[in-house]
Short mmCIF file of C-alpha atoms in Angstrom, two decimals:
data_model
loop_
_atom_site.label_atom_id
_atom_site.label_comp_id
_atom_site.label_asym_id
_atom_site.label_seq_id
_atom_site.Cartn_x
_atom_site.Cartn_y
_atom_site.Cartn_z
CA UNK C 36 0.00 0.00 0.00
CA UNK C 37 1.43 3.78 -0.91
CA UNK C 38 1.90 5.60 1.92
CA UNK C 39 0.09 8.79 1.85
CA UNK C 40 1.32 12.54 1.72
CA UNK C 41 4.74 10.97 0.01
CA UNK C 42 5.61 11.88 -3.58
CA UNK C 43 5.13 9.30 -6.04
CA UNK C 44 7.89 8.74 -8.71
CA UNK C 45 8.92 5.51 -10.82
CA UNK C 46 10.41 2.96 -8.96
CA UNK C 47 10.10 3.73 -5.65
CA UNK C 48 8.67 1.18 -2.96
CA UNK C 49 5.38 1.48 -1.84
CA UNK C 50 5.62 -0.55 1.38
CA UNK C 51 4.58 0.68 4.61
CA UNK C 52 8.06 0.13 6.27
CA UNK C 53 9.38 3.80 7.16
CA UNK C 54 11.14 5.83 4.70
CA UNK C 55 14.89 5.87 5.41
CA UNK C 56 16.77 9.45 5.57
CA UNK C 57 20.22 9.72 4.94
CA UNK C 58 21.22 13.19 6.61
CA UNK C 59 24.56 13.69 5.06
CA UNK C 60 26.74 16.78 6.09
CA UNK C 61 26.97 18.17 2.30
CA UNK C 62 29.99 20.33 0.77
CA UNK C 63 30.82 22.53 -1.54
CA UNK C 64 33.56 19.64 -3.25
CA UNK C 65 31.59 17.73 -6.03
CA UNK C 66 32.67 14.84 -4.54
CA UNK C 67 30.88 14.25 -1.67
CA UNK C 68 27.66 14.67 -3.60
CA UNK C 69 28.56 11.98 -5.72
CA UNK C 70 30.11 9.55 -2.90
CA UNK C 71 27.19 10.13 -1.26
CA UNK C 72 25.05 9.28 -4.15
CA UNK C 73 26.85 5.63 -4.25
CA UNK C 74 26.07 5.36 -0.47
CA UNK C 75 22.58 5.83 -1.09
CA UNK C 76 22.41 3.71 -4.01
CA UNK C 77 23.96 1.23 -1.96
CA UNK C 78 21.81 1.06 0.55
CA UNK C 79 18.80 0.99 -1.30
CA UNK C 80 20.22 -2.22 -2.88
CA UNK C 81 21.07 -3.44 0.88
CA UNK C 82 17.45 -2.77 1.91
CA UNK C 83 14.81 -3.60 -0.90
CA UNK C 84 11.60 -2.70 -0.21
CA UNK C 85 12.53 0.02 1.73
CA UNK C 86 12.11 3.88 0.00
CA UNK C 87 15.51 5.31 1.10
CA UNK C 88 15.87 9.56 0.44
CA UNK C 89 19.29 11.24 0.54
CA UNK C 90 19.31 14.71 1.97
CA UNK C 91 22.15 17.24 3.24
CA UNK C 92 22.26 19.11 6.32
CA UNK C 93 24.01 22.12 4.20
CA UNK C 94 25.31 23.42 1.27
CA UNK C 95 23.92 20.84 -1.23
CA UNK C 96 20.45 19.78 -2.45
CA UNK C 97 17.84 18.67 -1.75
CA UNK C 98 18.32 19.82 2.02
CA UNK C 99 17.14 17.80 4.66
CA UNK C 100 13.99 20.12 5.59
CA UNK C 101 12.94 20.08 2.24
CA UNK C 102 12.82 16.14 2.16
CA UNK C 103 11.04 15.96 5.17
CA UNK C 104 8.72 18.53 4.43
CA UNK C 105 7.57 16.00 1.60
CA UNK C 106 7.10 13.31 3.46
CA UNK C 107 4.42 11.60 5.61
CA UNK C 108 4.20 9.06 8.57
CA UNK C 109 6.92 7.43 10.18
CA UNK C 110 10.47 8.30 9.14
CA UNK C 111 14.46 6.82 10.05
CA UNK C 112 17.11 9.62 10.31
CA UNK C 113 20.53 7.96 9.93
CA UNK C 114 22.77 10.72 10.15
CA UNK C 115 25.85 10.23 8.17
CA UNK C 116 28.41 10.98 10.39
CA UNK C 117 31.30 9.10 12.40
CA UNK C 118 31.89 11.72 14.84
CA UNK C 119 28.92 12.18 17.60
CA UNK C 120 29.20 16.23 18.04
CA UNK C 121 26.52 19.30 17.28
CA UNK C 122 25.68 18.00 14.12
CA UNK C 123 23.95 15.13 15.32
CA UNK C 124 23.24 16.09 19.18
CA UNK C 125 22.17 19.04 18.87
CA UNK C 126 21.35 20.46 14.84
CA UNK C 127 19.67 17.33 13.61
CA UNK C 128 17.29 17.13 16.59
CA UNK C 129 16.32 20.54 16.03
CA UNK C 130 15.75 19.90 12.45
CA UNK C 131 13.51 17.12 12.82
CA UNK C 132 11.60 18.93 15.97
CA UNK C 133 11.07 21.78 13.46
CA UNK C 134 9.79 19.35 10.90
CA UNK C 135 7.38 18.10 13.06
CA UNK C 136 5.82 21.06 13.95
CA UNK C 137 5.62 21.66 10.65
CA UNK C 138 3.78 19.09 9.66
CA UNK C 139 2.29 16.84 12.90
CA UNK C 140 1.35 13.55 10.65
CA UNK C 141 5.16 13.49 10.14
CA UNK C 142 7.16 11.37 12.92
CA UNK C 143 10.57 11.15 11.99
CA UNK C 144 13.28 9.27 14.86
CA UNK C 145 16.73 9.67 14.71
CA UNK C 146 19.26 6.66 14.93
CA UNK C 147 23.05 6.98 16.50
CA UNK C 148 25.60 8.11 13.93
CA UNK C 149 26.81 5.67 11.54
CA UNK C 150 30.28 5.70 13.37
CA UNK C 151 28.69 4.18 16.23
CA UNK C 152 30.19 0.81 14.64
CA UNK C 153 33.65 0.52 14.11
CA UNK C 154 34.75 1.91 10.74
CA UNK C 155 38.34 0.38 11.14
CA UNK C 156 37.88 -2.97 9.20
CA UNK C 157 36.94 -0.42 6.26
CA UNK C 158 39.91 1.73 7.02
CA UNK C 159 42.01 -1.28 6.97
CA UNK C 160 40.90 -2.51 3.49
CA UNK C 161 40.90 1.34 2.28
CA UNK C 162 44.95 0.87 3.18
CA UNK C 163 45.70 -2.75 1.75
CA UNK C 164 44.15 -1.24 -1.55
CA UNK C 165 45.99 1.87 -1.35
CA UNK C 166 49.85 -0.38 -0.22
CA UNK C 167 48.49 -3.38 -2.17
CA UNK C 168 49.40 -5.40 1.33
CA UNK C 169 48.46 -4.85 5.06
CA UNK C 170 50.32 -1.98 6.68
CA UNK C 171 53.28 -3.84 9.45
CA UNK C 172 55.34 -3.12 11.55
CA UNK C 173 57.97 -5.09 10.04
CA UNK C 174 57.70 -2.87 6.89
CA UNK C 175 58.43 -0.02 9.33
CA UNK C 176 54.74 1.26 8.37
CA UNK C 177 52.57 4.49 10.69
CA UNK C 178 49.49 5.31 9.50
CA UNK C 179 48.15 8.81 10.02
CA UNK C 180 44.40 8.89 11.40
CA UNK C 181 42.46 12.20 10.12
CA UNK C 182 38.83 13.12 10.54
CA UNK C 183 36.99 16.43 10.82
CA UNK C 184 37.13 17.36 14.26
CA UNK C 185 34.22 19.04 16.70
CA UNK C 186 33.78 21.40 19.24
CA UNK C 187 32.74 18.24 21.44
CA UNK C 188 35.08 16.93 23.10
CA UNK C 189 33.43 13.74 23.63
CA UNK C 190 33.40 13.31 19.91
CA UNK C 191 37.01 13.84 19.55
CA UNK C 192 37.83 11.41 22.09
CA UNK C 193 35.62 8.82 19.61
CA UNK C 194 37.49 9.68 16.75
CA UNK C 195 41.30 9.03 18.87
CA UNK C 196 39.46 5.92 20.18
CA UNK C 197 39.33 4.63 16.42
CA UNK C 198 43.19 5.16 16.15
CA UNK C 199 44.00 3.13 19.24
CA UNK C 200 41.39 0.74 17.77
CA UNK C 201 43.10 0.90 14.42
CA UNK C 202 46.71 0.77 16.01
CA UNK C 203 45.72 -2.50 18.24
CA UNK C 204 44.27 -4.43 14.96
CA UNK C 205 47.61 -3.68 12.71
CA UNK C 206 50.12 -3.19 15.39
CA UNK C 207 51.61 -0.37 14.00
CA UNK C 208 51.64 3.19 15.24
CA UNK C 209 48.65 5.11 14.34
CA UNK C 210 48.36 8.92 15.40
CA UNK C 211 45.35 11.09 14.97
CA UNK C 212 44.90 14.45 13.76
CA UNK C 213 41.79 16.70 13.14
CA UNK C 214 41.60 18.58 9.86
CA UNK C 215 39.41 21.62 11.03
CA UNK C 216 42.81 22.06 13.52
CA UNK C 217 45.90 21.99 11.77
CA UNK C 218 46.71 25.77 12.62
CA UNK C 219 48.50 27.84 10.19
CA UNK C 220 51.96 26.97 10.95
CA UNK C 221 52.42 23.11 9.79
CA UNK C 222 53.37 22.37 13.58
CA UNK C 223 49.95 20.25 14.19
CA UNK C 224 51.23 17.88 11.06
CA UNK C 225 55.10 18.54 12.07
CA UNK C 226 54.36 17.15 15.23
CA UNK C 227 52.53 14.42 13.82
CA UNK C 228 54.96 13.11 11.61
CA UNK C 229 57.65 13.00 14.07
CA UNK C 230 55.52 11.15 16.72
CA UNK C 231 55.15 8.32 14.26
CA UNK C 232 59.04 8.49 13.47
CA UNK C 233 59.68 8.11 16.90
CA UNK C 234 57.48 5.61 16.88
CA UNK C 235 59.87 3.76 14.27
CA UNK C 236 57.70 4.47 10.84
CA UNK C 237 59.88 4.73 7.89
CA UNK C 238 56.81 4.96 5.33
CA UNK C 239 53.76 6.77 6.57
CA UNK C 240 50.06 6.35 5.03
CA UNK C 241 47.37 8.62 5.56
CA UNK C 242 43.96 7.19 6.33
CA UNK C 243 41.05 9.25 6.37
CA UNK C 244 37.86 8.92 8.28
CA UNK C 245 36.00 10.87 5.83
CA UNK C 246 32.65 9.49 3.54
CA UNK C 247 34.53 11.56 0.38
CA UNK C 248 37.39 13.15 -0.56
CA UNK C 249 37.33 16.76 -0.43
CA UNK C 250 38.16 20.49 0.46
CA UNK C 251 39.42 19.19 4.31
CA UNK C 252 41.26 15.77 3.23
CA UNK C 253 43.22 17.59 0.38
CA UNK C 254 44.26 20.09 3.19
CA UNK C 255 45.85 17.41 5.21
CA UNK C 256 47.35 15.85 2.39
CA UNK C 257 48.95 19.43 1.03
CA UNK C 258 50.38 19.85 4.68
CA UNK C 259 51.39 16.03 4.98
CA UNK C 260 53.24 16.23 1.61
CA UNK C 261 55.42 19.53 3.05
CA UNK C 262 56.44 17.17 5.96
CA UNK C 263 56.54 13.54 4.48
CA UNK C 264 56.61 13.95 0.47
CA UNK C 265 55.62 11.02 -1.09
CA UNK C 266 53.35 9.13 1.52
CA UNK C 267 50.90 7.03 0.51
CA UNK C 268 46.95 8.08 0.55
CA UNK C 269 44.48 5.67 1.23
CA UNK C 270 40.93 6.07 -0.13
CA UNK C 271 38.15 7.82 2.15
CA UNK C 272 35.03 5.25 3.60
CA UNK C 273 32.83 5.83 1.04
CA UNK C 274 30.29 2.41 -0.12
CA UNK C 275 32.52 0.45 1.45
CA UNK C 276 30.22 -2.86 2.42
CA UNK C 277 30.47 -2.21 6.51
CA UNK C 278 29.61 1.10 6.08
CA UNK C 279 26.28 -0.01 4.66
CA UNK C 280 25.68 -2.75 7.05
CA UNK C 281 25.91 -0.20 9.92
CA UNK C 282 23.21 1.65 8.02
CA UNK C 283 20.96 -1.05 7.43
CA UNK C 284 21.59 -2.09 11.21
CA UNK C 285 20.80 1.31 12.10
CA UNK C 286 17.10 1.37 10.58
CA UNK C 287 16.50 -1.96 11.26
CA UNK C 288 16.87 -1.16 14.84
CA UNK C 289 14.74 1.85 14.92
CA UNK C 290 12.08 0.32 12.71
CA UNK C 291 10.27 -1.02 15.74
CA UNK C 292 10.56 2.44 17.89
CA UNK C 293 9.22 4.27 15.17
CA UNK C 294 5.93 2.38 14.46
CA UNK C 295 5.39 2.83 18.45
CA UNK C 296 5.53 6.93 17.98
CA UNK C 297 3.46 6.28 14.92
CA UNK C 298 0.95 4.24 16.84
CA UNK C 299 -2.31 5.47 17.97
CA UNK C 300 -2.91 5.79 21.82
CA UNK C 301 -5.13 3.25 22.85
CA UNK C 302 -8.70 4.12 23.16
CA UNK C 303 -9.60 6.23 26.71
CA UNK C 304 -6.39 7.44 26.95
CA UNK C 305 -4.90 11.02 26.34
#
């Protein structure tokens, strides 16, 4: 059965499972638009039967009040993110709050981020495709850890958890850097570099906890390249296959909490 108040178009479901939202951050590098694309398209292929939307929280289309705002009944937010900061504590909430008071038949429920499950087993296959083997110690490898940074500290500490994650499965030395706080000077990167040295890294790759390459990973890699030319660069997240499964875990878990806040109250109460 179509669910009602939704837009129809060709090809889309018409089950009465709720609609899955990807809230992506969005940015001004065509590439994240696109990567994010391939997420989506990903997912929808992970999750048949299941009408899954892609919307940005800024500076692409279609924004994410705009999706909701066509939408109906119960909805899944899976925000897009791996670190747990404004964005998703306090922004997205907002967001959907607004919606609903826009619009009181809609009853959207957000979900944890997706890097509430560990992205490391796709940062390690993002490096054995960049090296074309595992990175080791006895190859005198350090991998550099970057990912956007918050004003949350908590987040942060997430992200540097995922390097001592990361670190522990390879047993090699894995620092972490943010990329919305590498200063003007090159002393955040200088610093960096020579931790891993000490460390005993000889070749250094750079693995970023990004969905898509963009403005913020080619700024670490211009100020890596002034202090280690010639590291290697391993590919950001992107589809990669555990990425979707912690989507598709993600609305499969909130499935059965958002048919309760779509539920009617039972009769004589309220």
């Amino acid at each position: 059965m179509a669910r009602p108040g939704l837009p129809t178009r060709p090809g889309l479901p018409t089950t009465d499972s709720p609609v899955l939202v990807l809230a992506a951050h969005g940015s001004r590098d065509v590439r994240f638009a696109a990567t994010s694309e391939r997420v989506t398209d990903a997912v929808r292929r992970a999750l048949p039967g299941v009408r899954v939307e892609l919307a940005y929280l800024d500076l692409n289309v279609p924004l994410l009040d705009d999706v909701l705002d066509a939408l109906d009944g119960e909805v899944v937010v899976v925000p897009l993110l791996f670190g747990d900061g404004f964005h998703s504590k306090t922004d997205l909430p907002a967001m959907l709050e607004a919606a609903r008071l826009r619009n009181p038949r809609l009853r959207p429920v957000q979900t944890p981020i997706v890097g509430r499950y560990s992205p490391v087993p796709a940062l390690i296959e993002r490096l054995e495709q960049a090296l074309g083997r595992t990175p080791s110690a006895h190859t005198g490898d350090g991998v550099l850890l970057y990912a956007v940074g918050s004003s949350d500290p908590a987040s942060d500490a997430s992200i540097h958890e995922r390097g001592r994650e990361l670190a522990a499965v390879l047993g090699v030395p894995v620092h972490t850097v943010f990329a919305t706080r590498l200063g003007r000077d090159g002393a955040v990167m200088a610093a960096a570099t020579d931790y891993l040295r000490a460390c005993g890294a000889r070749q250094l790759v750079a693995s970023p906890l990004f969905l898509s390459a963009g403005l913020l990973t080619e700024r670490v890699e211009r100020e890596l390249d002034a202090v280690w030319p010639g590291a290697t660069v391993a590919g950001p997240i992107g589809e990669h296959p555990s990425l979707i499964a912690a989507i598709a875990r993600l609305y499969r878990d909130a499935v059965p909490r958002a048919m309760q806040v779509g539920a009617p109250a039972p009769a004589g109460l309220g």
